[in-house]
Tab-separated table of C-alpha atoms in Angstrom:
chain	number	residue	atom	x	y	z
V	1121	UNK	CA	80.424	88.397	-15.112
V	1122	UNK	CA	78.562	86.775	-12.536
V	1123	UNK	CA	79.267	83.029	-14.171
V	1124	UNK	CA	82.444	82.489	-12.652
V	1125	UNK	CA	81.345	83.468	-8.912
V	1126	UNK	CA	78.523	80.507	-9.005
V	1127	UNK	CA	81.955	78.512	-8.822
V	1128	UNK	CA	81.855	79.638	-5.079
V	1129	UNK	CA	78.185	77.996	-4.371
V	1130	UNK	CA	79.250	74.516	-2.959
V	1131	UNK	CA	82.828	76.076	-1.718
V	1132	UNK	CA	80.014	78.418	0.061
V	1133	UNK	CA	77.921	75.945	1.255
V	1134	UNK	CA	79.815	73.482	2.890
V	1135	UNK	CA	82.165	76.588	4.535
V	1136	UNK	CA	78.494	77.636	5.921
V	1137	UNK	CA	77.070	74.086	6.796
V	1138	UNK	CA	79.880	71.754	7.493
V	1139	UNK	CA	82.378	74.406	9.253
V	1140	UNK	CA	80.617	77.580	10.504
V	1141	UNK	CA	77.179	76.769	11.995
V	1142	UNK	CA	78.164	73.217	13.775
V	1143	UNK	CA	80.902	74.533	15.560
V	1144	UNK	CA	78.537	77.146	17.408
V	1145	UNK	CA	75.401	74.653	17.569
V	1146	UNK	CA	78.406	72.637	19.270
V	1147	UNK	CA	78.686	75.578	22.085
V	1148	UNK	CA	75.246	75.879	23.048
V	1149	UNK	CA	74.776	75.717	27.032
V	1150	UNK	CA	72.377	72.869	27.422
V	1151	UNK	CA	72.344	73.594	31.285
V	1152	UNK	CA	72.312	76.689	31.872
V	1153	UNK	CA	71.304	78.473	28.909
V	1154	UNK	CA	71.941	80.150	25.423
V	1155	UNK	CA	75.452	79.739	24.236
V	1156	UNK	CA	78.825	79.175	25.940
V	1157	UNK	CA	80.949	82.494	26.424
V	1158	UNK	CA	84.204	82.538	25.136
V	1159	UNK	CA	86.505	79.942	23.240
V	1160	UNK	CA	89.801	81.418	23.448
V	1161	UNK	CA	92.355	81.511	19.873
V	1162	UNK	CA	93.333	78.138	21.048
V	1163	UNK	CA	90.244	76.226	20.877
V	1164	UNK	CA	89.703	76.175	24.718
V	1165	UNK	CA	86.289	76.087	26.177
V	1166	UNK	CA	85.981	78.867	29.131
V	1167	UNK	CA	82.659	77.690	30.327
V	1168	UNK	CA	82.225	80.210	32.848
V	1169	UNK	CA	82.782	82.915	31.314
V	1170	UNK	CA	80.490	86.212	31.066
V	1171	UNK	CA	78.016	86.186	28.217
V	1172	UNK	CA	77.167	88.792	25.517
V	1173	UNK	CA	73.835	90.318	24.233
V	1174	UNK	CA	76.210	91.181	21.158
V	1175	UNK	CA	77.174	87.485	21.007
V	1176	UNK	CA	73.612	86.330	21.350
V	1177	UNK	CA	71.627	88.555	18.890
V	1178	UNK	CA	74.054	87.512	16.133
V	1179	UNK	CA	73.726	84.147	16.749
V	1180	UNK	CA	70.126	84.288	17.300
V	1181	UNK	CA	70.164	86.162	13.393
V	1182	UNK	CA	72.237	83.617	12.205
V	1183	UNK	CA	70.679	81.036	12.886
V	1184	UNK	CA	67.179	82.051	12.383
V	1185	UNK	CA	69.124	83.632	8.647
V	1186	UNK	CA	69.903	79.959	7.893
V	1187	UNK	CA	66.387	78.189	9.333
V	1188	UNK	CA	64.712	80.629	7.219
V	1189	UNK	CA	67.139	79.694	4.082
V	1190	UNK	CA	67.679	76.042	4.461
V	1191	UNK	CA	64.530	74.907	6.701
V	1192	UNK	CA	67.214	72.527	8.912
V	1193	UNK	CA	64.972	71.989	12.351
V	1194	UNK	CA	68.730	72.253	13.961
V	1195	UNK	CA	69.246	75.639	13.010
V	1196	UNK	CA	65.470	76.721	14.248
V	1197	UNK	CA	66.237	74.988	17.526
V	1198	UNK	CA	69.882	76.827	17.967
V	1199	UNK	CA	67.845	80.057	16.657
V	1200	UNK	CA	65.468	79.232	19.591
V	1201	UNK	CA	68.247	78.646	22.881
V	1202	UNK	CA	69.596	81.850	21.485
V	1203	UNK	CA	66.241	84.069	21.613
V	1204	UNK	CA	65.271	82.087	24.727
V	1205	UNK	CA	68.417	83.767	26.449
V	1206	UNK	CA	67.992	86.843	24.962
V	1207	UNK	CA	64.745	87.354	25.874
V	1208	UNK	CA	64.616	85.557	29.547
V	1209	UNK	CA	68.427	86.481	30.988
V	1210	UNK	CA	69.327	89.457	28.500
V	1211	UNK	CA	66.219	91.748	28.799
V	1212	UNK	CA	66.000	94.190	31.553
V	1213	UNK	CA	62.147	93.361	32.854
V	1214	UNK	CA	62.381	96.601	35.129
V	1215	UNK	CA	63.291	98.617	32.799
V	1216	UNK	CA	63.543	97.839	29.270
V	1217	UNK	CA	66.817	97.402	26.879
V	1218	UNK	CA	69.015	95.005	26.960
V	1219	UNK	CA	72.120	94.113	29.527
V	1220	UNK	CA	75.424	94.256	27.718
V	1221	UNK	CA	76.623	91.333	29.689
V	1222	UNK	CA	75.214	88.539	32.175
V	1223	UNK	CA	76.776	85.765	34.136
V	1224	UNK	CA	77.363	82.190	33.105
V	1225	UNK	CA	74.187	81.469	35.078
V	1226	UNK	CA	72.182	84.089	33.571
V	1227	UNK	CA	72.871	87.191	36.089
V	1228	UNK	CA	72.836	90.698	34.920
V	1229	UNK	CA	76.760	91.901	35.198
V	1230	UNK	CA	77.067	94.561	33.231
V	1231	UNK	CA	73.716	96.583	32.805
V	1232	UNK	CA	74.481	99.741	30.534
V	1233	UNK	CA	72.335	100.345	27.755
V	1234	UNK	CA	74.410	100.248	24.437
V	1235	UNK	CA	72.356	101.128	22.114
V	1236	UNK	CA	74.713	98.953	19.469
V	1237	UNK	CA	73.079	96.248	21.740
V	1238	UNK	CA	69.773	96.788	21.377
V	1239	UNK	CA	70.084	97.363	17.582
V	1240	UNK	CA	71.882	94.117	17.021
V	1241	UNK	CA	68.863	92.454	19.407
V	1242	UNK	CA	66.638	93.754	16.975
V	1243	UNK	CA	68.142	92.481	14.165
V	1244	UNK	CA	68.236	89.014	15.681
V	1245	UNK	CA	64.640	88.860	16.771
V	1246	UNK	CA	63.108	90.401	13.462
V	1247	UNK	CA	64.882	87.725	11.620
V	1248	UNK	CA	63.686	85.277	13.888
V	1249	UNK	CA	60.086	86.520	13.119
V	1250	UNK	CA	61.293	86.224	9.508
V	1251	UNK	CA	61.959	83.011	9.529
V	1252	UNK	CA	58.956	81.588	11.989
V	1253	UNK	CA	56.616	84.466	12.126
V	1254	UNK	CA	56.903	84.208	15.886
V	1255	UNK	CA	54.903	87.252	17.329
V	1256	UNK	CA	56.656	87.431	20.312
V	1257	UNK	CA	60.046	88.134	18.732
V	1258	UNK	CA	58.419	90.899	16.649
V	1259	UNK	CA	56.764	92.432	19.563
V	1260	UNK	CA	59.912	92.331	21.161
V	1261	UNK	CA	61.902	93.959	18.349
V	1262	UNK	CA	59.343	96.777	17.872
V	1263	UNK	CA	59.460	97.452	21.821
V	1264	UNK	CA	63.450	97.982	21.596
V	1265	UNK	CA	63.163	99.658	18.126
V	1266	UNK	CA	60.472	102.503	20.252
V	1267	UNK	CA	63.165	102.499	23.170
V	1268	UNK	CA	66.104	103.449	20.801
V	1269	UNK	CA	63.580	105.904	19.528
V	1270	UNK	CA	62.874	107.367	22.723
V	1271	UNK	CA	66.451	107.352	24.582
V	1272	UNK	CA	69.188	107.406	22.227
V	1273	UNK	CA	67.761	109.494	19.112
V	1274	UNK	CA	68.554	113.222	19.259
V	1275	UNK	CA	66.069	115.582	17.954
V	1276	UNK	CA	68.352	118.736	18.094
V	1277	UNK	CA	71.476	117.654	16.250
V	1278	UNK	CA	70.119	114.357	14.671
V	1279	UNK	CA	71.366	110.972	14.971
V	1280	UNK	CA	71.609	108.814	17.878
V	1281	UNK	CA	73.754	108.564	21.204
V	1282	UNK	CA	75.911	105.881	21.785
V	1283	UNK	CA	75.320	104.654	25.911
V	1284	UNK	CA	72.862	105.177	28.526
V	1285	UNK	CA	72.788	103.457	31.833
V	1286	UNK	CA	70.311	101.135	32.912
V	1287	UNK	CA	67.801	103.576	33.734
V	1288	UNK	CA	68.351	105.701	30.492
V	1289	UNK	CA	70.976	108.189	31.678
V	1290	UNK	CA	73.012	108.732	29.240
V	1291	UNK	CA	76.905	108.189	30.529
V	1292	UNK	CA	80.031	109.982	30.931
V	1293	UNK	CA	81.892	107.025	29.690
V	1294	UNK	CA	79.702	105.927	26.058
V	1295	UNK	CA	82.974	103.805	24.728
V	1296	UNK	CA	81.535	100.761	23.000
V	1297	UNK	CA	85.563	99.175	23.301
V	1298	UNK	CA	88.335	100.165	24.829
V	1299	UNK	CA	89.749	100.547	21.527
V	1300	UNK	CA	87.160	103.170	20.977
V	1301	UNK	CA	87.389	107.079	21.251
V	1302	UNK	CA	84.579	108.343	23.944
V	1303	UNK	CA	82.606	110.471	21.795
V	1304	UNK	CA	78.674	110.997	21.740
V	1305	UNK	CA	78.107	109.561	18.040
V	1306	UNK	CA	79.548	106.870	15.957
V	1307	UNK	CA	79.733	105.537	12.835
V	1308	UNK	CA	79.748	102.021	14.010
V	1309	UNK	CA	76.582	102.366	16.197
V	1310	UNK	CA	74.427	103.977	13.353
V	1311	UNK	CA	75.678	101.297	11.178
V	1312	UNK	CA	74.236	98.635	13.179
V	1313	UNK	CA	70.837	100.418	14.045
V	1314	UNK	CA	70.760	101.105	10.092
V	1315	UNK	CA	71.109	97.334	9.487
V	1316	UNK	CA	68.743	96.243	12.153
V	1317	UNK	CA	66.258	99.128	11.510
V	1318	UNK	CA	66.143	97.586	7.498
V	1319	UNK	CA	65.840	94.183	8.723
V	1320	UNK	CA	62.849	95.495	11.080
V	1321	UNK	CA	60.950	97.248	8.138
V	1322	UNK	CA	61.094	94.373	6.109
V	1323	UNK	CA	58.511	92.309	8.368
V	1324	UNK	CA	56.996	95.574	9.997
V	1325	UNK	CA	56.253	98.179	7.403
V	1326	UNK	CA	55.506	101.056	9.961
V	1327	UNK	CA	55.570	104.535	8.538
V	1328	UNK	CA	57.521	106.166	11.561
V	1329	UNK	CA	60.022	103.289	10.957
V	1330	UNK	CA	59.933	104.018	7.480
V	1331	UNK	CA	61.142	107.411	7.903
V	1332	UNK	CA	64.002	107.320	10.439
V	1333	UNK	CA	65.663	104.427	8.098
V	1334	UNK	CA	65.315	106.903	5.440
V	1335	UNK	CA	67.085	109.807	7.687
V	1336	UNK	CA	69.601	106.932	8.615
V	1337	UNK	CA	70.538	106.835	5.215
V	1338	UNK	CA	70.569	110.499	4.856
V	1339	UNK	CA	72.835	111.099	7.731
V	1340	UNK	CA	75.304	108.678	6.240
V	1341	UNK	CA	75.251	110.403	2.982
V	1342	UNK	CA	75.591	114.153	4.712
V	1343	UNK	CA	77.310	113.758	7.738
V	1344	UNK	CA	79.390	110.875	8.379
V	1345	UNK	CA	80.619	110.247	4.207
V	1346	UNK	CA	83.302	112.286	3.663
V	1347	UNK	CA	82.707	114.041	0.307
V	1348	UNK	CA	86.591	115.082	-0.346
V	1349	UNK	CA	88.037	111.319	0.713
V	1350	UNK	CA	84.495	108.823	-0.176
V	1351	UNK	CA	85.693	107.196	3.405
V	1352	UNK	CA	83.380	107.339	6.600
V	1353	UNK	CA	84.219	109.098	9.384
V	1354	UNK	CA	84.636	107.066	12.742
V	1355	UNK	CA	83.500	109.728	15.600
V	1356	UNK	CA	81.866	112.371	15.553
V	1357	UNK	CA	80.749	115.539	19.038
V	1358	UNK	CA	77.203	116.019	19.581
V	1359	UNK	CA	76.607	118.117	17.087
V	1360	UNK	CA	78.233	115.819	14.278
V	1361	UNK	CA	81.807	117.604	14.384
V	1362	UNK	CA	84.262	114.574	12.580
V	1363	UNK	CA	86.875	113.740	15.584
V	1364	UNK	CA	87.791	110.540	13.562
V	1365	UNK	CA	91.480	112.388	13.329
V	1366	UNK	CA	91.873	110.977	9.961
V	1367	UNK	CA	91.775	106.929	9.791
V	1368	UNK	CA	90.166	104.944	7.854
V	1369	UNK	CA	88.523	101.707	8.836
V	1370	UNK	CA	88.294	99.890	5.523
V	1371	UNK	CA	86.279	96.596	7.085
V	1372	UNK	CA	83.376	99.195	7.812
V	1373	UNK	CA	83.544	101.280	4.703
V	1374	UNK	CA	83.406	98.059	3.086
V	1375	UNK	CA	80.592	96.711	4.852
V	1376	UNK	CA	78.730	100.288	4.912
V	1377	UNK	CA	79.327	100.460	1.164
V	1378	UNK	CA	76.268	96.835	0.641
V	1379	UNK	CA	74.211	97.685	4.215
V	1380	UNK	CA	73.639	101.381	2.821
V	1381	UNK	CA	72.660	99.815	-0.691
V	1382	UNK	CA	70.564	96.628	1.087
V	1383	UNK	CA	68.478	99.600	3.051
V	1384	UNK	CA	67.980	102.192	0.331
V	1385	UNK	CA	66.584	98.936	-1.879
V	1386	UNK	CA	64.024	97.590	1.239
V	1387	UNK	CA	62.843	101.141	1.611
V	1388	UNK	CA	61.879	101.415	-2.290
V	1389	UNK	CA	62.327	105.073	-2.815
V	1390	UNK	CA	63.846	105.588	-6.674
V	1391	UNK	CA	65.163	109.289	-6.040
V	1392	UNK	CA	66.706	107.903	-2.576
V	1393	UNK	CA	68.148	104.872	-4.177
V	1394	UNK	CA	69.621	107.335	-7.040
V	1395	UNK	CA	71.452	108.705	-4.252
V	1396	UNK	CA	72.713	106.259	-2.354
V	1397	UNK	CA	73.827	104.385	-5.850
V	1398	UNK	CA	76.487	106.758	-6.521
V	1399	UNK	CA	77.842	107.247	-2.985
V	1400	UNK	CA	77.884	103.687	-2.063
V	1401	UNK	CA	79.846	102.921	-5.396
V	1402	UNK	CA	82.469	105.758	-4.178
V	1403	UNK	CA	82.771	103.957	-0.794
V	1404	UNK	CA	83.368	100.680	-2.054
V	1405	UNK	CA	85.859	101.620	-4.670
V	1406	UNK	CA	87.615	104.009	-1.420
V	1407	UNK	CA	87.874	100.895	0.728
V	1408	UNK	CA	89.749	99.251	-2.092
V	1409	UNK	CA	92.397	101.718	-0.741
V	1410	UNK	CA	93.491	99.053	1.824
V	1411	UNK	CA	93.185	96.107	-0.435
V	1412	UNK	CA	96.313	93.842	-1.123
V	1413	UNK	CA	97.843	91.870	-3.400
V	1414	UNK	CA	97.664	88.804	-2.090
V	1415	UNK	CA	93.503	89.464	-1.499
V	1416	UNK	CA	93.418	90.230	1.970
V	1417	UNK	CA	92.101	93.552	3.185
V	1418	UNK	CA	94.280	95.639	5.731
V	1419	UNK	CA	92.205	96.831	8.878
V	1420	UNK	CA	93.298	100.181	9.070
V	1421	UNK	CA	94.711	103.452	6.948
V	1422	UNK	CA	94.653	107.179	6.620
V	1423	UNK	CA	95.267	109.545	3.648
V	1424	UNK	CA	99.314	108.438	3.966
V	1425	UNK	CA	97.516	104.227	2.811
V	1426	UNK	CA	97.527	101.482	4.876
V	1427	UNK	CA	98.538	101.768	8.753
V	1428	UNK	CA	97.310	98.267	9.909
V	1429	UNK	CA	98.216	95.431	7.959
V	1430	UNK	CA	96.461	92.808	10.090
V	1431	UNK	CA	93.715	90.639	8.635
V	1432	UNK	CA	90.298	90.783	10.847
V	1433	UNK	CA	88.167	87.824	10.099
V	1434	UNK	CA	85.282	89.936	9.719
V	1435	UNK	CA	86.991	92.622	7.191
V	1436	UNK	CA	87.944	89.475	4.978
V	1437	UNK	CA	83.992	88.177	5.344
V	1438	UNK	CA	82.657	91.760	4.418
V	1439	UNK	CA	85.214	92.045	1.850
V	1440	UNK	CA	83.436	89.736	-0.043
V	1441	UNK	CA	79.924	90.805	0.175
V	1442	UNK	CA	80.962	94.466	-0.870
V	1443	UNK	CA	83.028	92.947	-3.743
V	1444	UNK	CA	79.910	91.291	-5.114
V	1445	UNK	CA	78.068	94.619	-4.752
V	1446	UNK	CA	80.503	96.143	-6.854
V	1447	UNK	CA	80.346	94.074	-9.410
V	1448	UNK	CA	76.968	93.362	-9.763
V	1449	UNK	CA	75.838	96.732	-8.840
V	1450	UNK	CA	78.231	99.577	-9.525
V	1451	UNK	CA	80.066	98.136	-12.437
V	1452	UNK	CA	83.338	97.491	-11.075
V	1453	UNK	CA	84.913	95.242	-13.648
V	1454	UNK	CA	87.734	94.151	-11.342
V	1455	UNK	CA	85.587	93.454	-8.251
V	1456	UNK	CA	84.654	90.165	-9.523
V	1457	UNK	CA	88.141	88.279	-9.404
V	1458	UNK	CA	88.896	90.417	-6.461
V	1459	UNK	CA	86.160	88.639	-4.853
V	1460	UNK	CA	87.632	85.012	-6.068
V	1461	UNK	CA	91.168	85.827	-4.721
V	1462	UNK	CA	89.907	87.445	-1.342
V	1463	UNK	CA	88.107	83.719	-0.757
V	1464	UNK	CA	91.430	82.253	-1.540
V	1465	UNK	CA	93.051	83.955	0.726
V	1466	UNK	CA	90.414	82.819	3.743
V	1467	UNK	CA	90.914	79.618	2.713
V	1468	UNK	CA	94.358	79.554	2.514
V	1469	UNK	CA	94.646	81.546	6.127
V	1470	UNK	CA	91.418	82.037	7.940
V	1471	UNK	CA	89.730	78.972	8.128
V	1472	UNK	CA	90.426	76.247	10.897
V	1473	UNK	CA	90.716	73.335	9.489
V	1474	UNK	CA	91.131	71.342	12.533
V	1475	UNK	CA	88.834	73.188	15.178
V	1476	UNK	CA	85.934	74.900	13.324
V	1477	UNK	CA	84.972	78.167	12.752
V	1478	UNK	CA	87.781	81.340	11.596
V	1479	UNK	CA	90.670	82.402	13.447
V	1480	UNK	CA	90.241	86.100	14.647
V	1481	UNK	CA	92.778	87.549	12.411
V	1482	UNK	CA	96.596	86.999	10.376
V	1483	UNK	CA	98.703	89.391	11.647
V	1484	UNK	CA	101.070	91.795	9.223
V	1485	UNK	CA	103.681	89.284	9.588
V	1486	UNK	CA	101.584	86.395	8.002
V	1487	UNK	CA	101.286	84.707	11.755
V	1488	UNK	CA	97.866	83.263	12.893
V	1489	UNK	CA	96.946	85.415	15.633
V	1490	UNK	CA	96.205	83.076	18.404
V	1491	UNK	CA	95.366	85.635	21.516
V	1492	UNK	CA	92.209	86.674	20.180
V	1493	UNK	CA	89.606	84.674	20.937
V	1494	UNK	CA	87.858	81.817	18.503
V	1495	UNK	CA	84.034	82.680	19.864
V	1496	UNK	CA	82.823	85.650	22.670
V	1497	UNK	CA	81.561	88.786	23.092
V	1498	UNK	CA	83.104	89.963	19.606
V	1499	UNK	CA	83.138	86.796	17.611
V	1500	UNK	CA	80.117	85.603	16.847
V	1501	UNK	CA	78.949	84.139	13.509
V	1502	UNK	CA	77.606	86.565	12.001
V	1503	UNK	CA	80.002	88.229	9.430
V	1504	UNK	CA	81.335	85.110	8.185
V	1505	UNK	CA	77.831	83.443	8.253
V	1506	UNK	CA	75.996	86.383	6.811
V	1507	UNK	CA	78.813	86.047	4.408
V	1508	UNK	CA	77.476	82.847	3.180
V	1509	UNK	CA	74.265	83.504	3.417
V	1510	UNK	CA	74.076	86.800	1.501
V	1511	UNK	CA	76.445	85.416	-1.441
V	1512	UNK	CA	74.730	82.060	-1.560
V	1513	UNK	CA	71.143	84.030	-1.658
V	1514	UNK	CA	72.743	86.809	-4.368
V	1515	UNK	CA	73.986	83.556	-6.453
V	1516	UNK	CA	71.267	81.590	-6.311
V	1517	UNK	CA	72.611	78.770	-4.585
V	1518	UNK	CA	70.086	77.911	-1.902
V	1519	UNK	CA	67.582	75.686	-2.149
V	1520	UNK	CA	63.901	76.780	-3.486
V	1521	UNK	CA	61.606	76.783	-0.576
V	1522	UNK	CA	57.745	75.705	-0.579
């Protein structure tokens, strides 16, 4: 089953090596510091615009992902500017966390704690330490890893908050987006502190650690899985009550469905893994729901089907990854030419050819969406990248390191 995906190896490859990763070494900020801001849909440089710890951590994993794959000194040295800025302009030295924006020139503009933030900074610097076994980055992930501990995580209703500000107060206003409801817990953030918090235990086995991954996972599986539907819920009150008011996001139950399998299998716990085996096959096969027949994957539904036809960049990327999950994990006979026809379709649409990198999204009417921006706060390498990485890794298409 898996013969015909090695087909995708060199497609893969030179996606990752020839198109992705040069056109963001290409926007590093040689004068000033980490990485460039914002390229708008167009292909336009905005060199003074604000820069994201979002932004940075994922190019600071990406990069340090690929070092640690490929061994190319350019990708250690973008992996470098990256944790450089993320550690120098993005870390609040007053008071820990990280600032959700800066300056240009490395200024502190918006200084809320998201805790997204500082789970996507540890992700970032625990690959880095992955890759070069560079204490400092470690050290720097455990610190925010004990902060998240201490701030966000709520020992009377479980789970963790979304926003504090920079002191650790926790906010009126904890939207991650505008597009967001304001709501005390999300799926999205306990995602991302999942994801990092797996990455984390893979280079520092602590016990403690050990055990909130493990309630991470648990908390998906009891609280924010819906049993009757096999979709996530999106927001949830303090005390986990579902105010998701019935949508689905298909990119994230997608993306859930490999991230909950990837941290059940780092944590090593057979009963646990039993578990999370048979949910995680239900959530892939629910996010199917919003799959279409030309192998794109719609953004949005609710029990009714799809809602939002438009094609995110980063649903189509995590598409793929949960396809290969499916088939190699759960089963899914289809999943495998599923997988083939979804890269088809990025090809066909997604991809700039001329420019680099992936256009944000293809709207329902089949139109490149050119509004959305190319590279900033929210596009970043990292789905598409990971994308690579993860497939080429699962395939066996990288080379055999010493």
């Amino acid at each position: 089953m898996m013969e015909p995906l090695k087909s995708l190896i060199p497609e893969l490859t030179d996606t990752l090596r020839n198109g992705i990763l040069p056109f963001w070494i290409g926007l590093e900020d040689r004068a000033r510091g980490g990485f460039f801001g914002r390229v708008d849909g167009t292909g336009v440089l905005h060199p003074d615009a604000p820069k994201g710890v979002v932004m940075h951590a994922r190019i600071l994993w990406t990069f340090s992902a690929a070092c640690r794959v490929f061994g190319d000194p350019a990708y250690r040295a973008a992996a470098e500017a990256a944790k450089a800025s993320l550690l120098g302009n993005f870390c609040d030295q007053e008071y820990g966390g990280v600032y959700w924006t800066i300056s240009a020139d490395g200024r502190p503009l918006e200084t809320k704690k998201q805790f997204y933030g500082l789970s996507f900074a540890i992700y970032g610097l625990s690959e880095y330490y992955r890759a070069t076994g560079d204490r400092e980055a470690l050290d720097a992930a455990v610190r925010l890893y004990g902060e998240i501990e201490h701030h966000a995580f709520d020992p009377q209703y479980d789970g963790y908050f979304e926003a504090s500000d920079r002191t650790w107060n926790l906010l009126d206003d904890m939207r991650l987006s505008d597009k967001d409801a304001n709501e005390k817990k999300t799926m999205n953030t306990h995602l991302h502190i999942l994801e990092a918090y797996t990455n984390l235990y893979r280079v520092w086995p602590d016990p403690d650690l050990r055990r909130q991954l493990a309630n991470l996972l648990r908390l998906f599986l009891r609280r924010l899985l819906s049993p009757s539907t096999n979709h996530l819920g999106l927001f949830f009150g303090e005390r986990w009550e579902d105010r998701s008011e019935g949508v689905y996001s298909y990119g994230h139950d997608i993306e859930a469905s490999w991230l909950l399998f990837e941290a059940a299998e780092v944590i090593g716990d057979p009963a646990l893994m039993q578990e999370v085996l048979s949910r995680t096959a239900a959530l892939g096969r629910a996010a199917l729901e919003g799959y279409m027949s030309d192998g794109s994957m719609a953004y949005e539904g609710n029990a009714e089907g799809i809602t939002d036809r438009e094609r995110h960049w980063w649903v189509q990327a995590e598409t793929m990854v949960g396809l290969y999950y499916l088939s190699a994990f759960h089963g899914e006979e289809r999943a495998a030419a599923m997988l083939l026809d979804t890269w088809d379709y990025i090809k066909s649409h997604l991809i700039d050819r001329e420019s680099g990198e992936w256009f944000w999204s293809i709207r329902a009417d089949g139109g490149v969406n050119l509004d959305d921006d190319k590279a900033g706060i929210w596009k970043c390498p990292y789905h598409n990248g990971r994308m690579c990485l993860e497939l080429l890794e699962r395939l066996g298409g990288v080379p055999e390191r010493k």
